[in-house]
Short mmCIF file of C-alpha atoms in Angstrom, two decimals:
data_model
loop_
_atom_site.label_atom_id
_atom_site.label_comp_id
_atom_site.label_asym_id
_atom_site.label_seq_id
_atom_site.Cartn_x
_atom_site.Cartn_y
_atom_site.Cartn_z
CA MET A 20 0.00 0.00 0.00
CA SER A 21 1.51 3.31 -1.14
CA LEU A 22 1.27 6.65 0.62
CA ARG A 23 -0.74 7.92 -2.35
CA VAL A 24 -3.41 5.26 -1.84
CA LEU A 25 -3.47 5.98 1.88
CA SER A 26 -3.87 9.73 1.30
CA ILE A 27 -6.76 9.08 -1.09
CA GLU A 28 -8.48 6.92 1.53
CA LEU A 29 -8.00 9.67 4.11
CA LYS A 30 -9.78 12.10 1.80
CA ARG A 31 -12.61 9.73 0.85
CA SER A 32 -13.25 8.12 4.24
CA VAL A 33 -14.65 9.38 7.55
CA ALA A 34 -11.27 8.74 9.18
CA PRO A 35 -10.26 12.43 9.62
CA TRP A 36 -13.67 13.24 11.06
CA ALA A 37 -13.47 10.23 13.37
CA GLY A 38 -10.10 11.35 14.70
CA ALA A 39 -11.21 14.96 15.13
CA MET A 40 -14.44 13.94 16.86
CA SER A 41 -12.64 11.59 19.27
CA LEU A 42 -9.99 14.17 20.16
CA ALA A 43 -12.51 16.99 20.62
CA THR A 44 -14.76 14.85 22.80
CA ALA A 45 -11.91 13.69 25.01
CA LEU A 46 -10.39 17.16 25.44
CA THR A 47 -13.78 18.64 26.27
CA PHE A 48 -14.24 16.10 29.02
CA LEU A 49 -10.74 16.49 30.45
CA LEU A 50 -10.46 20.27 30.21
CA SER A 51 -13.87 20.72 31.82
CA GLY A 52 -12.17 19.99 35.12
CA SER A 53 -12.99 16.32 35.69
CA GLY A 54 -10.22 14.77 37.78
CA GLN A 55 -8.11 17.92 37.84
CA GLY A 56 -6.53 19.01 41.10
CA THR A 57 -6.38 15.45 42.50
CA LEU A 58 -3.34 13.23 42.93
CA THR A 59 -4.62 10.97 40.14
CA GLY A 60 -5.64 13.83 37.85
CA TRP A 61 -4.71 13.51 34.19
CA THR A 62 -1.95 16.15 34.46
CA ALA A 63 -0.65 15.15 37.93
CA GLN A 64 1.78 12.32 37.05
CA TRP A 65 2.74 10.29 34.00
CA THR A 66 0.99 7.09 35.11
CA SER A 67 -2.11 9.05 36.11
CA LEU A 68 -2.11 10.70 32.68
CA ALA A 69 -1.96 7.33 30.93
CA LEU A 70 -4.70 5.75 33.05
CA GLN A 71 -7.01 8.76 32.96
CA THR A 72 -6.85 8.89 29.17
CA ARG A 73 -7.46 5.13 29.10
CA PHE A 74 -10.55 5.69 31.26
CA LEU A 75 -11.97 7.88 28.48
CA LEU A 76 -12.19 4.76 26.30
CA ASN A 77 -15.43 4.04 28.14
CA PHE A 78 -17.08 6.21 25.51
CA LEU A 79 -14.32 6.73 22.91
CA TRP A 80 -14.11 3.01 22.13
CA PRO A 81 -17.85 2.60 21.38
CA LEU A 82 -17.62 5.79 19.34
CA ALA A 83 -14.72 4.35 17.31
CA MET A 84 -16.70 1.15 16.66
CA GLY A 85 -19.75 3.09 15.53
CA LEU A 86 -17.73 5.31 13.19
CA GLY A 87 -15.91 2.27 11.87
CA ALA A 88 -19.23 0.58 11.09
CA LEU A 89 -20.35 3.74 9.29
CA GLN A 90 -17.21 3.57 7.17
CA GLY A 91 -17.87 -0.12 6.49
CA LEU A 92 -21.21 0.78 4.88
CA ARG A 93 -19.52 2.95 2.21
CA ASP A 94 -19.38 0.41 -0.60
CA HIS A 95 -22.94 -0.76 0.04
CA ARG A 96 -24.31 2.80 0.15
CA SER A 97 -22.43 3.69 -3.03
CA LYS A 98 -23.67 0.48 -4.71
CA VAL A 99 -20.21 -0.39 -6.00
CA SER A 100 -19.71 -3.69 -4.21
CA GLU A 101 -20.18 -5.78 -7.35
CA LEU A 102 -18.00 -3.43 -9.37
CA LEU A 103 -15.12 -3.69 -6.90
CA THR A 104 -15.49 -7.47 -6.82
CA SER A 105 -14.95 -7.62 -10.59
CA THR A 106 -11.63 -5.73 -10.44
CA PRO A 107 -8.35 -7.69 -10.37
CA ARG A 108 -7.12 -5.87 -7.28
CA PRO A 109 -7.35 -8.21 -4.23
CA ALA A 110 -9.97 -7.32 -1.64
CA SER A 111 -7.29 -7.46 1.05
CA HIS A 112 -5.48 -4.49 -0.55
CA ARG A 113 -8.57 -2.32 -0.46
CA ALA A 114 -9.34 -3.43 3.10
CA ALA A 115 -5.77 -2.65 4.19
CA ALA A 116 -5.95 0.88 2.83
CA LEU A 117 -9.35 1.52 4.39
CA SER A 118 -8.54 0.06 7.82
CA SER A 119 -5.10 1.70 7.94
CA ALA A 120 -6.60 5.13 7.36
CA MET A 121 -9.04 4.71 10.26
CA ALA A 122 -6.50 3.09 12.57
CA ILE A 123 -3.78 5.67 11.96
CA THR A 124 -6.15 8.61 12.40
CA LEU A 125 -7.67 7.37 15.66
CA ALA A 126 -4.30 6.32 17.09
CA SER A 127 -2.88 9.74 16.18
CA ALA A 128 -5.81 11.49 17.88
CA PHE A 129 -5.12 9.49 21.04
CA ALA A 130 -1.42 10.37 20.80
CA VAL A 131 -2.26 14.07 20.53
CA LEU A 132 -4.46 13.73 23.63
CA VAL A 133 -1.59 12.19 25.58
CA LEU A 134 0.79 14.85 24.26
CA VAL A 135 -1.48 17.67 25.47
CA GLY A 136 -1.51 16.17 28.96
CA GLY A 137 2.19 15.33 28.86
CA VAL A 138 3.18 18.95 28.31
CA GLN A 139 1.37 19.86 31.51
CA VAL A 140 2.80 16.91 33.44
CA VAL A 141 6.35 17.99 32.59
CA ALA A 142 5.67 21.37 34.16
CA ARG A 143 4.19 19.87 37.35
CA THR A 144 6.36 16.93 38.36
CA GLU A 145 10.05 16.16 38.77
CA TYR A 146 9.54 12.39 38.51
CA THR A 147 9.88 11.22 34.91
CA HIS A 148 9.73 7.60 33.72
CA LEU A 149 8.58 5.45 30.79
CA GLY A 150 6.38 3.03 32.73
CA TRP A 151 3.30 4.88 31.47
CA LEU A 152 4.10 4.18 27.80
CA PRO A 153 2.66 0.61 27.57
CA ILE A 154 -0.61 1.87 29.08
CA SER A 155 -0.98 4.52 26.39
CA LEU A 156 0.15 2.22 23.55
CA VAL A 157 -2.55 -0.30 24.48
CA GLY A 158 -5.07 2.56 24.55
CA ALA A 159 -4.15 3.63 21.01
CA LEU A 160 -4.31 0.00 19.85
CA ALA A 161 -7.77 -0.33 21.42
CA LEU A 162 -9.16 2.57 19.37
CA ALA A 163 -7.65 1.19 16.17
CA ALA A 164 -8.91 -2.34 16.89
CA GLY A 165 -12.41 -1.07 17.70
CA ALA A 166 -12.58 0.88 14.45
CA VAL A 167 -11.40 -2.08 12.34
CA LEU A 168 -13.88 -4.41 14.02
CA GLY A 169 -16.63 -1.85 13.44
CA MET A 170 -15.76 -1.69 9.74
CA GLY A 171 -15.92 -5.47 9.50
CA VAL A 172 -19.31 -5.57 11.20
CA GLY A 173 -20.56 -2.74 8.97
CA ARG A 174 -19.45 -4.61 5.84
CA THR A 175 -21.05 -7.83 7.10
CA LEU A 176 -24.34 -6.19 8.18
CA PRO A 177 -24.83 -3.32 5.70
CA PHE A 178 -27.86 -1.74 7.33
CA VAL A 179 -28.51 1.87 8.29
CA LEU A 180 -29.02 0.98 11.95
CA THR A 181 -25.81 -1.05 12.22
CA PRO A 182 -23.48 1.84 13.30
CA PRO A 183 -25.70 3.20 16.11
CA ALA A 184 -26.68 -0.29 17.23
CA LEU A 185 -23.05 -1.36 17.39
CA ALA A 186 -22.01 1.78 19.31
CA VAL A 187 -24.83 1.40 21.83
CA SER A 188 -24.09 -2.31 22.26
CA ALA A 189 -20.41 -1.59 22.89
CA LEU A 190 -21.32 1.11 25.39
CA ALA A 191 -23.67 -1.28 27.18
CA CYS A 192 -20.93 -3.90 27.37
CA MET A 193 -18.57 -1.34 28.90
CA GLN A 194 -21.17 -0.53 31.55
CA LEU A 195 -21.73 -4.20 32.33
CA VAL A 196 -18.00 -4.67 32.78
CA TYR A 197 -17.92 -1.67 35.12
CA ILE A 198 -20.78 -3.15 37.15
CA SER A 199 -18.83 -6.40 37.47
CA LEU A 200 -16.21 -4.50 39.49
CA THR A 201 -18.63 -3.99 42.39
CA LYS A 202 -18.13 -6.37 45.28
CA VAL A 203 -19.65 -6.50 48.77
CA ASP A 204 -17.38 -7.50 51.64
CA ALA A 205 -19.23 -10.22 53.56
CA SER A 206 -17.61 -9.34 56.90
CA THR A 207 -18.17 -5.57 56.87
CA GLY A 208 -20.94 -5.13 54.30
CA PHE A 209 -18.75 -2.51 52.64
CA THR A 210 -19.29 -2.06 48.89
CA MET A 211 -16.05 -1.73 46.98
CA GLN A 212 -14.69 -1.99 43.47
CA GLU A 213 -12.22 -4.74 42.74
CA PRO A 214 -10.79 -5.57 39.28
CA ASN A 215 -11.32 -9.03 37.85
CA ARG A 216 -10.33 -10.88 34.69
CA LEU A 217 -13.50 -9.90 32.86
CA SER A 218 -12.96 -6.22 33.61
CA LEU A 219 -9.47 -6.41 32.10
CA LEU A 220 -10.99 -7.24 28.70
CA SER A 221 -12.30 -3.69 28.69
CA PRO A 222 -9.82 -1.25 27.10
CA ALA A 223 -10.89 1.39 29.67
CA GLN A 224 -8.94 1.28 32.94
CA GLU A 225 -8.92 3.81 35.76
CA ALA A 226 -6.31 5.47 37.96
CA ARG A 227 -6.88 3.87 41.37
CA ASP A 228 -3.92 5.34 43.22
CA VAL A 229 -0.99 7.53 42.34
CA LEU A 230 1.45 4.69 43.11
CA LEU A 231 -0.45 1.92 41.29
CA THR A 232 0.06 0.82 37.70
CA LEU A 233 -1.06 -2.09 35.53
CA SER A 234 1.11 -5.20 35.66
CA THR A 235 3.03 -6.53 32.65
CA SER A 236 0.77 -9.59 32.32
CA VAL A 237 -2.24 -7.27 31.98
CA HIS A 238 -0.54 -5.37 29.14
CA VAL A 239 0.34 -8.62 27.35
CA GLY A 240 -3.15 -10.09 27.73
CA GLN A 241 -4.86 -6.93 26.51
CA MET A 242 -2.58 -6.69 23.47
CA ILE A 243 -3.35 -10.30 22.51
CA TRP A 244 -7.09 -9.68 22.86
CA LEU A 245 -6.98 -6.46 20.82
CA LEU A 246 -4.83 -7.98 18.08
CA GLY A 247 -7.35 -10.82 17.81
CA MET A 248 -10.11 -8.21 17.54
CA THR A 249 -8.22 -6.45 14.76
CA ALA A 250 -7.70 -9.71 12.87
CA THR A 251 -11.40 -10.53 13.08
CA GLY A 252 -12.40 -7.07 11.85
CA PHE A 253 -10.00 -7.29 8.91
CA ALA A 254 -11.16 -10.80 8.01
CA LEU A 255 -14.80 -9.65 8.00
CA LEU A 256 -13.81 -6.84 5.63
CA VAL A 257 -12.41 -9.19 2.98
CA THR A 258 -14.71 -12.21 3.21
CA LYS A 259 -18.07 -12.63 1.48
CA ARG A 260 -19.32 -16.12 2.25
CA LEU A 261 -21.17 -16.91 5.47
CA ARG A 262 -18.88 -19.84 6.26
CA ASN A 263 -15.76 -17.66 5.98
CA ARG A 264 -17.35 -14.96 8.11
CA LEU A 265 -18.01 -17.47 10.85
CA ILE A 266 -14.40 -18.63 10.64
CA ALA A 267 -13.33 -14.97 10.86
CA LEU A 268 -14.66 -14.89 14.42
CA THR A 269 -11.94 -17.32 15.50
CA PRO A 270 -9.17 -14.73 16.18
CA ILE A 271 -11.27 -12.61 18.54
CA LEU A 272 -12.51 -15.67 20.44
CA VAL A 273 -9.06 -17.23 20.68
CA GLY A 274 -7.57 -13.86 21.65
CA ALA A 275 -10.10 -13.46 24.46
CA ALA A 276 -9.44 -16.99 25.72
CA ILE A 277 -5.66 -16.51 25.72
CA ALA A 278 -5.98 -13.10 27.36
CA LEU A 279 -8.12 -14.52 30.18
CA CYS A 280 -5.44 -17.14 30.78
CA VAL A 281 -2.65 -14.55 30.77
CA PHE A 282 -4.43 -12.15 33.12
CA PRO A 283 -3.51 -12.71 36.79
CA SER A 284 -6.25 -14.22 38.94
CA ASP A 285 -5.30 -12.24 42.05
CA PRO A 286 -6.71 -8.67 41.96
CA HIS A 287 -3.61 -7.43 43.80
CA ARG A 288 -1.46 -8.58 40.86
CA MET A 289 -3.56 -6.69 38.30
CA TYR A 290 -2.85 -3.25 39.72
CA VAL A 291 0.59 -3.32 41.32
CA VAL A 292 2.73 -0.78 43.14
CA ASP A 293 5.21 0.98 40.88
CA LYS A 294 8.36 0.27 42.91
CA ALA A 295 10.35 3.05 41.26
CA ALA A 296 7.62 5.60 41.98
CA ALA A 297 7.22 4.33 45.56
CA HIS A 298 10.94 4.51 46.35
CA LEU A 299 11.40 6.66 49.45
CA VAL A 300 13.41 9.88 49.38
CA CYS A 301 14.30 11.08 52.88
CA ASP A 302 15.49 14.12 54.78
CA GLY A 303 16.48 12.56 58.08
CA PRO A 304 13.39 10.91 59.62
CA ILE A 305 11.01 12.49 57.08
CA CYS A 306 10.42 10.46 53.93
CA VAL A 307 8.24 10.80 50.83
CA THR A 308 8.03 8.78 47.63
CA ARG A 309 9.83 9.81 44.45
CA THR A 310 6.45 10.73 43.05
CA HIS A 311 6.11 13.49 45.67
CA GLN A 312 9.76 14.35 46.20
CA ALA A 313 9.03 17.98 45.30
CA ARG A 314 7.06 18.19 48.56
CA LEU A 315 9.95 16.95 50.76
CA ASP A 316 11.49 20.36 51.45
CA ALA A 317 8.17 21.72 52.71
CA LEU A 318 7.58 18.64 54.89
CA ALA A 319 11.04 18.26 56.43
CA GLY A 320 10.95 21.14 58.93
CA PRO A 321 7.33 20.74 60.10
CA GLY A 322 7.76 16.96 60.22
CA LYS A 323 10.76 17.18 62.54
CA ASP A 324 8.90 19.72 64.68
CA ALA A 325 5.94 17.34 64.93
CA LEU A 326 8.22 14.47 66.02
CA ARG A 327 9.85 16.68 68.66
CA ARG A 328 6.50 17.75 70.12
CA MET A 329 5.17 14.19 70.20
CA ARG A 330 8.39 13.06 71.87
CA GLY A 331 7.79 15.54 74.65
CA ALA A 332 4.20 14.37 75.13
CA LEU A 333 4.53 10.62 74.62
CA GLY A 334 8.08 9.93 75.76
CA ASP A 335 9.37 6.54 74.67
CA TYR A 336 6.02 5.74 73.03
CA ALA A 337 6.40 8.53 70.47
CA PRO A 338 6.99 7.79 66.76
CA VAL A 339 10.55 8.26 65.53
CA SER A 340 9.90 8.88 61.82
CA VAL A 341 7.28 10.22 59.43
CA ARG A 342 6.88 8.40 56.10
CA GLU A 343 4.52 8.41 53.17
CA ASP A 344 2.46 5.22 53.04
CA THR A 345 3.54 3.10 50.04
CA ASP A 346 1.32 0.05 50.61
CA ALA A 347 -1.51 -0.66 48.19
CA TRP A 348 -4.36 -1.41 50.56
CA PRO A 349 -7.47 -2.98 48.98
CA ASP A 350 -10.76 -1.11 49.31
CA GLY A 351 -12.64 -1.99 52.48
CA SER A 352 -9.59 -3.22 54.39
CA THR A 353 -8.96 -1.99 57.92
CA PRO A 354 -5.75 0.05 58.23
CA ARG A 355 -2.88 -1.16 60.39
CA TRP A 356 -0.74 1.51 61.99
CA SER A 357 2.71 1.41 63.56
CA ARG A 358 3.43 3.04 66.90
CA ARG A 359 7.02 3.88 65.94
CA ILE A 360 6.49 5.08 62.37
CA THR A 361 3.89 7.65 61.41
CA LEU A 362 2.45 6.87 57.99
CA PHE A 363 0.61 9.53 56.02
CA ASP A 364 -1.16 9.60 52.69
CA PHE A 365 -1.45 12.74 50.59
CA ALA A 366 -4.68 11.42 49.05
CA SER A 367 -6.45 11.12 52.42
CA ASP A 368 -5.40 14.54 53.75
CA ASP A 369 -5.29 17.45 51.28
CA THR A 370 -3.76 19.68 53.99
CA LEU A 371 -0.45 17.86 53.60
CA LEU A 372 -0.24 19.07 49.99
CA THR A 373 -0.99 22.74 50.61
CA ALA A 374 -0.15 23.61 54.22
CA GLU A 375 3.12 25.19 55.35
CA GLY A 376 4.95 25.73 58.64
CA GLU A 377 3.01 25.20 61.87
CA GLU A 378 -0.22 24.36 60.06
CA LEU A 379 1.57 21.45 58.41
CA SER A 380 3.04 20.38 61.77
CA LYS A 381 -0.45 20.32 63.26
CA ALA A 382 -1.78 18.20 60.41
CA LEU A 383 1.03 15.67 60.86
CA VAL A 384 0.54 15.56 64.64
CA GLY A 385 -3.21 15.07 64.26
CA ASP A 386 -2.80 12.23 61.75
CA SER A 387 -0.14 10.66 63.99
CA LEU A 388 -1.94 10.81 67.33
CA VAL A 389 -5.36 9.75 65.98
CA PRO A 390 -4.91 7.97 62.63
CA ASN A 391 -7.98 7.14 60.55
CA CYS A 392 -9.22 3.62 61.30
CA SER A 393 -12.15 3.62 58.87
CA PRO A 394 -12.04 0.98 56.11
CA ARG A 395 -10.07 2.09 53.08
CA ALA A 396 -12.02 4.12 50.50
CA TRP A 397 -14.89 4.47 52.97
CA ALA A 398 -15.96 8.09 52.70
CA SER A 399 -17.00 8.66 56.31
CA VAL A 400 -16.26 11.19 59.02
CA ASN A 401 -15.45 9.79 62.47
CA VAL A 402 -16.67 12.41 64.93
CA SER A 403 -14.72 10.96 67.84
CA ASP A 404 -11.45 10.96 65.89
CA ILE A 405 -11.86 14.58 64.73
CA SER A 406 -12.82 15.71 68.24
CA ALA A 407 -9.88 13.91 69.86
CA GLN A 408 -7.48 15.24 67.21
CA SER A 409 -8.58 18.83 67.77
CA ILE A 410 -8.10 18.58 71.55
CA ALA A 411 -4.74 16.76 71.40
CA VAL A 412 -3.31 19.12 68.76
CA GLY A 413 -4.58 22.22 70.58
CA TRP A 414 -3.00 21.01 73.81
CA LEU A 415 0.31 20.06 72.20
CA PHE A 416 0.65 23.46 70.48
CA ASN A 417 -0.62 25.48 73.48
CA ASP A 418 -3.55 26.87 71.50
CA PRO A 419 -6.39 28.63 73.33
CA GLU A 420 -8.98 26.54 71.48
CA PRO A 421 -9.14 23.01 70.02
CA SER A 422 -7.25 22.96 66.73
CA SER A 423 -8.09 20.83 63.69
CA SER A 424 -8.60 21.48 59.99
CA ASP A 425 -11.54 19.04 60.08
CA ILE A 426 -13.38 20.64 63.00
CA ALA A 427 -15.77 22.27 60.53
CA TYR A 428 -17.34 18.83 59.98
CA LEU A 429 -18.72 18.84 63.54
CA SER A 430 -22.26 19.88 64.32
CA LYS A 431 -23.13 22.49 66.93
CA ASP A 432 -23.85 19.85 69.59
CA GLN A 433 -20.67 17.94 68.79
CA LEU A 434 -18.64 21.14 68.92
CA GLY A 435 -20.17 21.90 72.31
CA LYS A 436 -19.03 18.53 73.62
CA VAL A 437 -15.52 19.15 72.33
CA ARG A 438 -15.34 22.47 74.13
CA ARG A 439 -16.56 20.87 77.37
CA VAL A 440 -13.96 18.09 77.20
CA TRP A 441 -11.31 20.66 76.25
CA SER A 442 -12.15 22.88 79.24
CA GLU A 443 -11.99 19.97 81.69
CA PHE A 444 -8.85 18.56 80.10
CA LYS A 445 -6.94 21.86 80.41
CA ASP A 446 -7.67 21.99 84.17
CA LEU A 447 -6.03 18.61 84.79
CA PRO A 448 -2.46 18.32 86.12
CA SER A 449 0.20 18.07 83.41
CA ALA A 450 1.07 14.50 84.34
CA GLU A 451 -2.59 13.42 83.99
CA GLN A 452 -2.86 15.21 80.65
CA ARG A 453 0.15 13.32 79.28
CA THR A 454 -1.19 10.04 80.65
CA ARG A 455 -4.52 10.47 78.89
CA VAL A 456 -2.93 11.56 75.60
CA ARG A 457 -0.60 8.57 75.74
CA ALA A 458 -3.49 6.18 76.43
CA MET A 459 -5.49 7.75 73.63
CA TYR A 460 -2.56 7.38 71.22
CA LEU A 461 -1.89 3.72 72.02
CA GLY A 462 -5.54 2.87 71.54
CA ALA A 463 -5.86 4.92 68.36
CA VAL A 464 -2.90 3.30 66.58
CA ALA A 465 -4.35 -0.10 67.49
CA CYS A 466 -7.77 1.06 66.18
CA LYS A 467 -9.38 0.20 69.51
CA GLY A 468 -11.52 2.26 71.87
CA ASP A 469 -12.98 5.75 71.69
CA PRO A 470 -10.22 8.44 71.57
CA LEU A 471 -12.48 11.23 72.78
CA ALA A 472 -13.77 9.13 75.67
CA VAL A 473 -10.20 8.45 76.81
CA LEU A 474 -9.42 12.19 76.89
CA ASP A 475 -12.65 12.66 78.86
CA GLY A 476 -11.46 10.25 81.55
CA GLY A 477 -13.04 7.08 80.21
CA PRO A 478 -11.38 3.65 80.11
CA ALA A 479 -8.28 3.29 77.93
#
């Protein structure tokens, strides 16, 4: 196939419009603000960029299939099918030119989308790597494969309703796959989303955590499945007989079967921690991952101040280091905290990303003394934890009032109880104050007891 033939196909086909429509739709969604400003936003990190653009395939992939089917109707609508059959040029040559035009245009549109985000990522992060590249390459292949399969279906079923029916069917399949992610934990009743082998057949994947990426076996399985899809679409483009069309379904079925065998069965091996991104960079006892190393300078001073204050209040029970949490905890799991090492997560406390000086020290002390024991990804506010944090931080920093960035979540009655406990706590002897704070801390890191009740004189 010459460049001249390819350029003619680009002019005659809907390929340029398909690429422009896909790119415009994706940029409109991303630039409207969805996902921006978060740690997994599409311009936050390279892996987040790749996964967020892959997530857009939830609607870009059905769109590509529908537009491909529309292109597949061209010969039938033009009533030249019999004429083309009588020419000596092999049908595979015409199919190659047509499918290449669509595939190249859609893959280029996806590349431009990644490039637009990549320019912004370069300006925002110091951590650069190539681990995101396979994620984006599979995304581009998915668009091309969907378009080729759509063309094959359109050639096989040359009806006016084929393109919209195919697009809607693909969209419905994507939604069914998304529903399959939902799982209810039998012990806690907590509803969470957990990837499975079926969900990995979907080209759309999401950014679950800034340190998580797709494993190599997932990339390999998805490439096999998409290549089988492409082969089936191309075979449907060049075959005429019903028997051959049924045989043409073999590559996509075999590809799906092989992919399901290649995909890992354990959900924790589907999304894995990027060890390079999770590597700790430290300034003394204060450590962050390479992903957030730009935040280390701002954290070092307040972090050391927080450790010093907790040492004075807790003595030998105090933590000796502050580190970013690098473990990939599954949704719904109960956190486990260390008494000697304070673990923090930028995603669970936005204050750690924006605060400076003493405000940052207070945030670290609050997260250290009363860590969050709610199941992971459970969007809930623990009134007792917030109340105990505000009292302990206010006492440790000699503030006239309870101090916490989350105190605004408390109702008027809850705030009244905090002030009562605070007033009584301040009147206690210093030794008793330290004893209660220490008991509260030991119970909180073990996720046992009521922190506020301990400060109020209740059982430890």
